[in-house]
Short mmCIF file of C-alpha atoms in Angstrom, two decimals:
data_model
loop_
_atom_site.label_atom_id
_atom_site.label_comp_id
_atom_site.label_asym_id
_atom_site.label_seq_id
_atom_site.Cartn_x
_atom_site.Cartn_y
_atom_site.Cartn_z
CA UNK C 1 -39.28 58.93 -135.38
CA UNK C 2 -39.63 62.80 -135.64
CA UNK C 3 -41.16 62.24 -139.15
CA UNK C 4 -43.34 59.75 -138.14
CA UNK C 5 -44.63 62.08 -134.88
CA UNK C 6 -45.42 64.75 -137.17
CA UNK C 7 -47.51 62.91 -139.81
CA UNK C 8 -49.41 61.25 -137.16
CA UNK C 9 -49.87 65.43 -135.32
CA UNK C 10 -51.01 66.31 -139.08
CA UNK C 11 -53.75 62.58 -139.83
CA UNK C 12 -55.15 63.94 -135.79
CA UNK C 13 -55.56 67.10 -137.36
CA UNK C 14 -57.60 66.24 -140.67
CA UNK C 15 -59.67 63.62 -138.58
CA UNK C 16 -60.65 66.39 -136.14
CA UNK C 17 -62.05 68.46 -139.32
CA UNK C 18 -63.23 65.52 -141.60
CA UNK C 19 -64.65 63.74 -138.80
CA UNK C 20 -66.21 65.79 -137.46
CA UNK C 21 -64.21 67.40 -134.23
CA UNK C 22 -63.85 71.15 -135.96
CA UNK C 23 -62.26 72.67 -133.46
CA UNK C 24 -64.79 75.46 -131.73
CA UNK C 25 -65.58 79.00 -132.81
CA UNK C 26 -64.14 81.83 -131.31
CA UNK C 27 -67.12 83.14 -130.22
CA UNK C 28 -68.40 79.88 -128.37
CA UNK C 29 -68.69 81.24 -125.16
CA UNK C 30 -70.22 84.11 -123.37
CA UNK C 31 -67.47 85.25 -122.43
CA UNK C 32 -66.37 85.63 -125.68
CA UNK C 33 -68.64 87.22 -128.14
CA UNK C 34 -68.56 88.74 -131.75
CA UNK C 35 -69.27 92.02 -131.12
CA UNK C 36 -71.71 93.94 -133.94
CA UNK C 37 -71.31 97.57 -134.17
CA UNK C 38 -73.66 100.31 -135.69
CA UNK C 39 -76.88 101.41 -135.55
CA UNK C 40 -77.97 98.08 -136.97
CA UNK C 41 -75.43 95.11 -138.02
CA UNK C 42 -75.22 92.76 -140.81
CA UNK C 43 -72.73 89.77 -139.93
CA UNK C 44 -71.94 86.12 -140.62
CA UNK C 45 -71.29 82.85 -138.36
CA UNK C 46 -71.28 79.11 -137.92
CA UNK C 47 -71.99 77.04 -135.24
CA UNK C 48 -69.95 73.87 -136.44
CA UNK C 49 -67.45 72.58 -133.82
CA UNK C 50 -69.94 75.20 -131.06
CA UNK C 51 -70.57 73.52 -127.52
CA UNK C 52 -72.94 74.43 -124.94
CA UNK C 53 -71.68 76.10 -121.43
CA UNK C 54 -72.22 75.03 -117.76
CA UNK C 55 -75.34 75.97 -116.91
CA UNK C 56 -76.62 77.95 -120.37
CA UNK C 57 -80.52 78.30 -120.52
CA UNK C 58 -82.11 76.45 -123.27
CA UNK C 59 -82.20 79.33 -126.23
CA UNK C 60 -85.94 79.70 -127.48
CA UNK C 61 -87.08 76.82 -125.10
CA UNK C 62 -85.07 73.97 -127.67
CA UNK C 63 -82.53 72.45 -125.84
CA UNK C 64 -80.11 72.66 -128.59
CA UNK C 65 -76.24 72.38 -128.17
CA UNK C 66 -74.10 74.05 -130.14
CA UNK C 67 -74.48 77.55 -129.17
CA UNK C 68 -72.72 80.83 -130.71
CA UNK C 69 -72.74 84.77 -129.11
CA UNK C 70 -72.91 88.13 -130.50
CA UNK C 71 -72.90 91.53 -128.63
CA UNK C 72 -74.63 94.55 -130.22
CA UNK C 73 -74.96 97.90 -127.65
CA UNK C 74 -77.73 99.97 -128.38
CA UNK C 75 -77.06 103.51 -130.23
CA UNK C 76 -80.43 105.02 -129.74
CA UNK C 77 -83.60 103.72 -128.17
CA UNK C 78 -85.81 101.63 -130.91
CA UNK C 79 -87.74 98.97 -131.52
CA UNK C 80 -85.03 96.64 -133.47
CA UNK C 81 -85.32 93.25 -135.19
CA UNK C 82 -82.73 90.78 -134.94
CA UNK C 83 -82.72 87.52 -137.07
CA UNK C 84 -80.91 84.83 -139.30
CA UNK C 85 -83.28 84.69 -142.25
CA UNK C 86 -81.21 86.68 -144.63
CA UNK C 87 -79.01 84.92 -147.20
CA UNK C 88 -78.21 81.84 -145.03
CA UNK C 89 -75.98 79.39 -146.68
CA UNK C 90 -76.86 76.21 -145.37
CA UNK C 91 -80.51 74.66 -143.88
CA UNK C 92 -79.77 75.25 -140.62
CA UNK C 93 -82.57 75.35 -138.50
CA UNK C 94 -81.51 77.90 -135.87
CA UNK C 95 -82.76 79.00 -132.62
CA UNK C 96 -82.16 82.68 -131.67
CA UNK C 97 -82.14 84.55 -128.02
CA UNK C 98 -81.93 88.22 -127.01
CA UNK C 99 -80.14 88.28 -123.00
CA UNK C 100 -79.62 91.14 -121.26
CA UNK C 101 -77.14 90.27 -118.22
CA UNK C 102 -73.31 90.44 -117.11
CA UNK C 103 -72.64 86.23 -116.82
CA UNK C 104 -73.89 83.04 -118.49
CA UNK C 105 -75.32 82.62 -114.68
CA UNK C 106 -77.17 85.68 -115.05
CA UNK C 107 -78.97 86.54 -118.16
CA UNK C 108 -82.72 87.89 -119.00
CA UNK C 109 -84.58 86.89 -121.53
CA UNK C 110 -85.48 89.96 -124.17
CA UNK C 111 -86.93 88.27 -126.97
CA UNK C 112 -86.69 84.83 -128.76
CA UNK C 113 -87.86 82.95 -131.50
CA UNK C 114 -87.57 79.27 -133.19
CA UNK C 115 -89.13 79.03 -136.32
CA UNK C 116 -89.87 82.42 -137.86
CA UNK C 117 -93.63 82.18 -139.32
CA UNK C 118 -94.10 77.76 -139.65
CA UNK C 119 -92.80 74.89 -138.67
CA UNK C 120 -91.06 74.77 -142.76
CA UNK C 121 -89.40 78.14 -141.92
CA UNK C 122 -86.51 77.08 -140.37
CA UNK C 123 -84.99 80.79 -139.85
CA UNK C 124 -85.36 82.62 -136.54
CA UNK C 125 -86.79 86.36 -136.58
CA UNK C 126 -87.77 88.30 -133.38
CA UNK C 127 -88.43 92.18 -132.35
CA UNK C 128 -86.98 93.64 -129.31
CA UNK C 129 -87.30 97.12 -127.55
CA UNK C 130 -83.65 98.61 -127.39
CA UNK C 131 -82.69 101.11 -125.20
CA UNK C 132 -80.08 103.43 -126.11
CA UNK C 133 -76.96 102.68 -124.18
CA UNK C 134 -78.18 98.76 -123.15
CA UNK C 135 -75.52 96.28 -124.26
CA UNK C 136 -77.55 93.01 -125.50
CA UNK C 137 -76.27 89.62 -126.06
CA UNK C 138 -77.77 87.48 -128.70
CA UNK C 139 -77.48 83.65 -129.05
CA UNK C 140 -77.85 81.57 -132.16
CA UNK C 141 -77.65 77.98 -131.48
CA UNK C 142 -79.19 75.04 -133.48
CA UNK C 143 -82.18 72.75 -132.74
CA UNK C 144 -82.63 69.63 -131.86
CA UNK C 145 -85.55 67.22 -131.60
CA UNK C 146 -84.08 65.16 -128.71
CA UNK C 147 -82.69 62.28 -130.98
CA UNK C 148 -80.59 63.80 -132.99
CA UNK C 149 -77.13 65.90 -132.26
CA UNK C 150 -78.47 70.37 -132.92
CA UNK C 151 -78.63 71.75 -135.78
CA UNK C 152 -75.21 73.39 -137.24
CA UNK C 153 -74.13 75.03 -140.71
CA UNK C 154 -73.44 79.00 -141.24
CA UNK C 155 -75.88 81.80 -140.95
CA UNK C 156 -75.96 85.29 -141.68
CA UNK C 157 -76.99 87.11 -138.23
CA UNK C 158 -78.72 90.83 -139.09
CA UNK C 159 -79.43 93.80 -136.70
CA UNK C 160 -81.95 96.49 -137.94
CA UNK C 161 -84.32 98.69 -137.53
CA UNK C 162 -87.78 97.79 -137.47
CA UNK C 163 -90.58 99.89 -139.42
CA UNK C 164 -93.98 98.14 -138.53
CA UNK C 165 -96.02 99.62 -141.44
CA UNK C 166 -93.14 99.77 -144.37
CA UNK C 167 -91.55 96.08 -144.14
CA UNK C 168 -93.93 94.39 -146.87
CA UNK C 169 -92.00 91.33 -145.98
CA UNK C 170 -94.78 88.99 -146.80
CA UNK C 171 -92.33 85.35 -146.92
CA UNK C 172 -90.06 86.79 -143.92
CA UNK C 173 -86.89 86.91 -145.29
CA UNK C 174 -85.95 90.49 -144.60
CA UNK C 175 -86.69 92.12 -147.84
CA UNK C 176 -89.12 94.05 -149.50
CA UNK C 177 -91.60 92.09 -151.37
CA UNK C 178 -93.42 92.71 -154.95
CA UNK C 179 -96.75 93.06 -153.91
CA UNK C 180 -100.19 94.42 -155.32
CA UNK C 181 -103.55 94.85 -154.55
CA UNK C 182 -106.49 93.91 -157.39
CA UNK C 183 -109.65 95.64 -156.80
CA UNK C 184 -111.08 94.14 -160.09
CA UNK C 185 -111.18 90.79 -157.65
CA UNK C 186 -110.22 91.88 -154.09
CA UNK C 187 -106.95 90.08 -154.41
CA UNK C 188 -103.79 90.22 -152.53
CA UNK C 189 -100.65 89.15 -154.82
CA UNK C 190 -97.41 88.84 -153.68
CA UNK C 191 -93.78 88.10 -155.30
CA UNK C 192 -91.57 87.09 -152.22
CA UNK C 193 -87.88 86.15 -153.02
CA UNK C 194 -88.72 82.73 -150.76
CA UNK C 195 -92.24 82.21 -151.85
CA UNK C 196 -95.45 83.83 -153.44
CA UNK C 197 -99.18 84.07 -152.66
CA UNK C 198 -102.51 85.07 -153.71
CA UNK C 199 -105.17 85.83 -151.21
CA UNK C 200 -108.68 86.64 -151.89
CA UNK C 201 -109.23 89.77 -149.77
CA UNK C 202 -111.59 92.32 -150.11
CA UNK C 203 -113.60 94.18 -152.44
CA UNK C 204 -113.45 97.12 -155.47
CA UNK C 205 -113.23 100.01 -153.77
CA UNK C 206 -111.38 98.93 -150.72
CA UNK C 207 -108.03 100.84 -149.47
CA UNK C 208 -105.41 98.08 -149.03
CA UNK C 209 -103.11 99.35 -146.14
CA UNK C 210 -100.19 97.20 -144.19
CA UNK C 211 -100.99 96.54 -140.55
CA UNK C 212 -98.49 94.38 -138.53
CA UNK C 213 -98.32 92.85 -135.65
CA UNK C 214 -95.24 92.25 -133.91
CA UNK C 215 -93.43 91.98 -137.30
CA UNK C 216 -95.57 90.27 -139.47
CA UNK C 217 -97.77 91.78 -141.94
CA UNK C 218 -101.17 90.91 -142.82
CA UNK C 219 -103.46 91.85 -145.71
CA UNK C 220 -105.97 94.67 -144.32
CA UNK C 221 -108.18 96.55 -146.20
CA UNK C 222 -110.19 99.91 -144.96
CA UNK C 223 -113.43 99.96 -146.51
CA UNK C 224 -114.63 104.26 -146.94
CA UNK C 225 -118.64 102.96 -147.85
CA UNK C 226 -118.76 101.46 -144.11
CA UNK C 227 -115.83 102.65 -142.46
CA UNK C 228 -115.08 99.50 -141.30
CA UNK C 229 -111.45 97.68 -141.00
CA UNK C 230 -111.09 94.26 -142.39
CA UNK C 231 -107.42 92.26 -141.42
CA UNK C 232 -106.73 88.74 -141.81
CA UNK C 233 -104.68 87.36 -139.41
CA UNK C 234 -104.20 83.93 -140.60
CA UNK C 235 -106.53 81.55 -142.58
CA UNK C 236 -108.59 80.66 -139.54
CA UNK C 237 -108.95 84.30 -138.21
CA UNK C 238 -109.90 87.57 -139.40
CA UNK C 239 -110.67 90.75 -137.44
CA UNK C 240 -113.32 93.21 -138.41
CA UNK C 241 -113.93 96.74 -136.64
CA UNK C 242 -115.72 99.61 -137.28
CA UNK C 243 -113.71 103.05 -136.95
CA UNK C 244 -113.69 106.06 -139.61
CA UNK C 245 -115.99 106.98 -142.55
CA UNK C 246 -116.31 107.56 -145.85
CA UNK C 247 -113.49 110.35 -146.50
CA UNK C 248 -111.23 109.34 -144.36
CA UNK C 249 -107.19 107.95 -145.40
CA UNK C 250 -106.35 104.90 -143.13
CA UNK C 251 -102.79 105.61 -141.49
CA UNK C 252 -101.95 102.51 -139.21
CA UNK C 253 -98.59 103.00 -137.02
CA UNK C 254 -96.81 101.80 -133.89
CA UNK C 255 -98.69 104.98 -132.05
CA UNK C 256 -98.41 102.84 -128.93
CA UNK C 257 -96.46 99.74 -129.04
CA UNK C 258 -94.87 97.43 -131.79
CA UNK C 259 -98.49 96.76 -133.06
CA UNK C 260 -100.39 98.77 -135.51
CA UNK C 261 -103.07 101.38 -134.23
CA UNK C 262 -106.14 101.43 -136.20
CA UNK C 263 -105.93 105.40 -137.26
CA UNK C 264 -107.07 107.82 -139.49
CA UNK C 265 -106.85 111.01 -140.92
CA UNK C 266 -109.97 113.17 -141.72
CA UNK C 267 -109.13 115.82 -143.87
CA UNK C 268 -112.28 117.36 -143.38
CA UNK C 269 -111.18 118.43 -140.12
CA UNK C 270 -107.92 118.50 -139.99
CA UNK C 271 -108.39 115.70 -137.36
CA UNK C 272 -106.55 112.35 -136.62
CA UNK C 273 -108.31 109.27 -134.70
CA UNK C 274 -106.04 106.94 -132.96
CA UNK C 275 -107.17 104.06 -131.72
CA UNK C 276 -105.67 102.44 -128.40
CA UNK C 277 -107.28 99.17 -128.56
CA UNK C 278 -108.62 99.71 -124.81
CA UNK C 279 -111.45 101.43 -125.78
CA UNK C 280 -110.02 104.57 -125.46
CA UNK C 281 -109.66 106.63 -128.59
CA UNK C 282 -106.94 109.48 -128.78
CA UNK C 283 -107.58 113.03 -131.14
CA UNK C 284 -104.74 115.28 -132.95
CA UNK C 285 -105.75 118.53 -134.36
CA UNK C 286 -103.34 118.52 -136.75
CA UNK C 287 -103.21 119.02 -140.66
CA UNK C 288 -105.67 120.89 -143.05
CA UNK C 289 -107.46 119.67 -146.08
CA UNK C 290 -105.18 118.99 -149.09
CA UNK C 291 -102.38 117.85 -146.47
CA UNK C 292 -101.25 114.55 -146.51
CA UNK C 293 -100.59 112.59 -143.87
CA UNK C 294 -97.18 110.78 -143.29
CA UNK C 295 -96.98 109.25 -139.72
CA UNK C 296 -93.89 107.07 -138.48
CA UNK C 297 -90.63 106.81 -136.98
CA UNK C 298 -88.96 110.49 -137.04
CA UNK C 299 -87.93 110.74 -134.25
CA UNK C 300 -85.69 107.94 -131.76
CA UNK C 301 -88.34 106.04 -129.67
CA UNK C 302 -90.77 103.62 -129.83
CA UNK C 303 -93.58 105.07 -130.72
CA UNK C 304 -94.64 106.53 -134.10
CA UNK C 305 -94.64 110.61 -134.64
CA UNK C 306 -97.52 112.38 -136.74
CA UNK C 307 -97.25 114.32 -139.69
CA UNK C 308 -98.11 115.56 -142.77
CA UNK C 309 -96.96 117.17 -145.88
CA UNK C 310 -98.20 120.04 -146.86
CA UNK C 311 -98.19 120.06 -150.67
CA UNK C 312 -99.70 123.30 -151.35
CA UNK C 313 -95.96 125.23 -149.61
CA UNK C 314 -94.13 122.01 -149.82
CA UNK C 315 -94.12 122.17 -146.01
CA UNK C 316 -93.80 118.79 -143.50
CA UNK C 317 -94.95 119.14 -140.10
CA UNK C 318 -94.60 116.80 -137.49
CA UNK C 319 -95.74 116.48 -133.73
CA UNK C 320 -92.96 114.58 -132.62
CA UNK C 321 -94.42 112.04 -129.62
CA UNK C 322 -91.97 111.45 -126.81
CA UNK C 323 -93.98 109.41 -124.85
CA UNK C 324 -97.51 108.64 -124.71
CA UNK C 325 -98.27 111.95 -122.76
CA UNK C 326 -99.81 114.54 -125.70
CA UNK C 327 -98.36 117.97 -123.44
CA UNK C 328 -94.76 116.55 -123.86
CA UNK C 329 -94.67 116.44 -127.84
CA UNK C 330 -92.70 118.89 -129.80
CA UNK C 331 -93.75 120.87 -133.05
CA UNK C 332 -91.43 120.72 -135.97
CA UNK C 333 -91.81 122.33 -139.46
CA UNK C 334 -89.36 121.49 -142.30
CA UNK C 335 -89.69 122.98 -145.50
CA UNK C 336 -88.90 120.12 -148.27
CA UNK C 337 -90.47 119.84 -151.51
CA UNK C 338 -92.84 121.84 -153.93
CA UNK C 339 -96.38 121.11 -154.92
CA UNK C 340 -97.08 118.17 -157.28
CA UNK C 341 -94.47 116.17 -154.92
CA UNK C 342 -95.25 113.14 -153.56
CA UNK C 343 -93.59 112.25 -149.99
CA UNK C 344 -91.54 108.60 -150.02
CA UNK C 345 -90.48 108.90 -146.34
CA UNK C 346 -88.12 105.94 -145.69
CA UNK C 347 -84.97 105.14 -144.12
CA UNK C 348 -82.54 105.44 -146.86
CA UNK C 349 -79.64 106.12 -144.76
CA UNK C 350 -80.26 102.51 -142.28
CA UNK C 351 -79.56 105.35 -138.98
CA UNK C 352 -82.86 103.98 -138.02
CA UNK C 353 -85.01 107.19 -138.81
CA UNK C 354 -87.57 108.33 -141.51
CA UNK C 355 -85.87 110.03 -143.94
CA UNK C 356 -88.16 113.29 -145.55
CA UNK C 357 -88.37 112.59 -148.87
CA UNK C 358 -90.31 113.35 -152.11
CA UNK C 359 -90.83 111.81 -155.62
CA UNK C 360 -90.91 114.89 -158.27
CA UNK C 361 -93.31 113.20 -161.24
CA UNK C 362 -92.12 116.00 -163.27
CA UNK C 363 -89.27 115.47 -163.76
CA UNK C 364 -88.60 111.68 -162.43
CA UNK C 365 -86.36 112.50 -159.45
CA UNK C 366 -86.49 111.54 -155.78
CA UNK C 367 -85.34 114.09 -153.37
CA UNK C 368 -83.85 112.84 -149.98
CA UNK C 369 -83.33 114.81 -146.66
CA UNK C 370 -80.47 112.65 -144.81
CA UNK C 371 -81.98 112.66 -140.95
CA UNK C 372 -78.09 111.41 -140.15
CA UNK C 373 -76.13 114.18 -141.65
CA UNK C 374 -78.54 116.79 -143.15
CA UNK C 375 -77.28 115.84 -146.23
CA UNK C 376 -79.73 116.50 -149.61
CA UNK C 377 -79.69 113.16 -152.28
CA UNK C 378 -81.04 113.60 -155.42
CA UNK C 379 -81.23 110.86 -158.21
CA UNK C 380 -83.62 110.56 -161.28
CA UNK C 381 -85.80 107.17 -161.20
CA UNK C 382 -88.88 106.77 -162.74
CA UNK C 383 -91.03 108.96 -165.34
CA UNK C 384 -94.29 111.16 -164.55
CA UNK C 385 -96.71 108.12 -164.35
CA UNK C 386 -94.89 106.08 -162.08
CA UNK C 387 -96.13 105.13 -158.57
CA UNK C 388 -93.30 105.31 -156.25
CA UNK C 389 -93.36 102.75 -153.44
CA UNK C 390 -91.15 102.46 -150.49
CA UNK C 391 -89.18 99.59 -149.19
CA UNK C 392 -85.87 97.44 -148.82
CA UNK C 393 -86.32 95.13 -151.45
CA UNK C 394 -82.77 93.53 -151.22
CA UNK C 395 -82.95 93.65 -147.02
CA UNK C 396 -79.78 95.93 -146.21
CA UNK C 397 -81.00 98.32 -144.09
CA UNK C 398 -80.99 101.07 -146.79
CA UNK C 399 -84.79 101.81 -148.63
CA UNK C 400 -84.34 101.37 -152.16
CA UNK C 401 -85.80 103.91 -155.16
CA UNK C 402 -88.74 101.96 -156.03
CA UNK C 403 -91.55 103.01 -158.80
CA UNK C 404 -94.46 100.66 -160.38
CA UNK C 405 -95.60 101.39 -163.78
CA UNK C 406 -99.32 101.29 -163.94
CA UNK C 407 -99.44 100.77 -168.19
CA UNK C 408 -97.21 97.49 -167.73
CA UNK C 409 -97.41 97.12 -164.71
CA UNK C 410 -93.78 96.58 -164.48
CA UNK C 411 -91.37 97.42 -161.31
CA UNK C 412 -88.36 99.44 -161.31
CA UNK C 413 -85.97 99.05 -158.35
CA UNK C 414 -82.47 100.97 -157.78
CA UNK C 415 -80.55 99.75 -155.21
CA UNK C 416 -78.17 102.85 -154.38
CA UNK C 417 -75.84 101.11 -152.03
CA UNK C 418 -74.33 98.44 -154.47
CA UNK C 419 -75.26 100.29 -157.71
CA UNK C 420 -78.05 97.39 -159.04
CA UNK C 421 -81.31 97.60 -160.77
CA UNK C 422 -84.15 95.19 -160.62
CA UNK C 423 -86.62 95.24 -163.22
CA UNK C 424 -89.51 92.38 -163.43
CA UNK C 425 -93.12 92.52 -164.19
CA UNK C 426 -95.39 91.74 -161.80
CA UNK C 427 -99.39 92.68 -161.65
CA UNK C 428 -101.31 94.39 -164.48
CA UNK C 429 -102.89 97.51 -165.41
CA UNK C 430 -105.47 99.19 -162.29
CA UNK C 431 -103.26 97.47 -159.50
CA UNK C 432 -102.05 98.94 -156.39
CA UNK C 433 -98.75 98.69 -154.93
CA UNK C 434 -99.12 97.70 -151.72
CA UNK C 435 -96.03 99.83 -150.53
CA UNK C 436 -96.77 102.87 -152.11
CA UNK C 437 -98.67 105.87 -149.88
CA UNK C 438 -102.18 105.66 -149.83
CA UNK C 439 -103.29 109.20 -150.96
CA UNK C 440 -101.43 109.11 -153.97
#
């Protein structure tokens, strides 16, 4: 009889698995989360076996039902992505909520997001203001249509930074994409890892630039013979607006929220146009001819700092924007470089800052001033004719050493972190890169 007890304990056992009865997660509940540490997160989970709580909201509006939580507590204040669209193992079409709140009874809604870009993308992506010290809790649960039991499998589940104006994720997967600009044809051509494109837009002579809009790029040019700003938003609608002239470099940023400005920099001046989209238009003094300009995310906030790099003493200055107020911003000078340099600021340390950084033609090598530690990188990558672009082209937090050779228009990526190169051809001779700086 004790035999026969414990081969019926161990068939119970395998039907609950085979069956379908895998016994739940351990982070099922709210009460129970996996919690993600760091400045941003990269982790993995599974919903098979999850259950919904008493009294859980529906996550993303779906109803769902089998429901999974993660805590992540804010390091600095930042505007942060969080999503599941990175290396996921299984089609699982997931459904992903941001909460603020101490009890399954109690939670605000921060962000959320169902499918990240169409109805065929069945990943969830969505951007969030963090505030440094804020714990949040994020659910990932599975849809369903009504009919059928929610959506289940594993998932990777990624916490970073986000950099409105450096992504050139075009397929929304979390990486970097190959992507050029054709002025022969006005052409937009893109390599994602999930899917590539070819866009007819604009004209020889344009300046292709990266404006985004919550997370999402779109292919913009800035046209110097009008001084006009053409973006396509999606195949229906397009956006056109006159601001700059002939001379000016386009340098779109988050100066106010998570949305790209329309900006420039007139080196003529020394002047920089910001505009707030209210009709208001905002004016920095700042920079002389010859600088360049290199505006973005120096400094812990969620707005974008301006600066340039002063080839010429291989000088960056910055005024480093607190808030929206122009009295409260601080000066900063760092000298980094040497003339002939051209700045790659990135975040090549994932602490969720712009790294100051410079590409040395000369001699091939990329320079890199740790904003963590202080710390100085150097590593050779490329050769004096290179372009060198910026970007996370295998979407772990860290920017990769990226260069695009114009006579074969072939792309050479180092990815420090895990020691791989990635070489492929893609474009042809007179292309841009769409990632690289725009004054180069």
């Amino acid at each position: 009889m004790k035999f026969k007890n414990i081969a019926i304990v161990t068939l119970i056992n395998l039907f609950m698995v085979v069956g379908g009865f895998a016994s739940a997660p351990g982070n099922d509940n709210f009460a129970t989360p996996t919690t993600v540490f760091g400045p941003q997160g990269h982790t993995s989970g599974t919903n098979v076996g999850a259950t919904k709580e008493a009294n859980e909201p529906n996550h993303a509006g779906n109803a769902g039902g089998k429901s999974i939580w993660f805590k992540w507590t804010a390091p600095m204040t930042r505007m942060m992505q969080v999503s599941t669209n990175q290396t996921t193992r299984s089609n699982i079409d997931t459904l992903l909520n941001v909460y603020t709140g101490t009890s399954i009874n109690n939670l605000n809604t921060i962000a959320s997001n169902n499918n990240i870009d169409s109805e065929t993308n069945l990943r969830s992506r969505t951007t969030f203001f963090a505030v440094e010290g804020t714990t949040y809790y994020i659910a990932v649960d599975g849809y369903s249509d009504g009919s059928t039991p929610a959506s289940e499998g594993e998932f990777s589940l990624d916490i970073y930074h986000e950099f409105v104006n450096q992504n050139g994720d075009f397929d929304a997967d979390g990486k970097t994409d190959l992507s050029v600009f054709r002025p022969s044809t006005g052409d937009w051509l893109v390599n994602g890892s999930t899917r590539s494109s070819s866009t007819h837009w604009g004209t020889n002579g344009d300046v292709p630039v990266l404006m985004s809009n919550y997370g999402s790029p779109r292919q913009t040019v800035f046209r110097p013979s009008d001084g006009k700003w053409y973006s396509r938003i999606n195949t229906s609608l397009n956006f056109y607006q006159q601001f700059g002239t002939n001379g000016d470099i386009p340098v779109p940023e988050n100066y106010y929220d998570n949305a790209s400005s329309l900006a420039v920099f007139r080196p003529s001046n020394g002047t920089w146009y910001i505009n707030t989209f209210n009709n208001n238009v905002i004016y920095y003094k700042f920079g002389l001819q010859g600088d360049l300009p290199v505006p973005g995310q120096y400094s812990p906030d969620q707005i974008a700092d301006v600066a340039v790099f002063r080839p010429s003493n291989g000088t960056w200055y910055f005024m480093i924007r607190q808030s929206l107020v122009q009295s409260e911003d601080t000066f900063r000078a760092v000298k980094f470089g040497q003339a002939g340099d051209k700045p790659v600021p990135a975040d090549y340390d994932a602490d969720g800052l712009l790294d100051i950084a410079v590409y040395r033609p000369s001699t091939g090598t990329w320079w890199i001033l740790q904003s963590s530690d202080g710390q100085v990188i150097t590593y050779r990558w490329g050769i004096a004719e290179d372009i060198p672009t910026t970007g996370d082209f295998n979407g772990d937090g860290h920017a990769d050493y990226a260069v695009f050779r114009p006579s074969t228009a072939v792309w050479y990526i180092f990815i420090p972190r895990l020691l791989q190169t990635k070489i492929e051809q893609f474009g042809q001779t007179g292309d841009i890169p769409i990632t690289a700086n725009r004054t180069f």
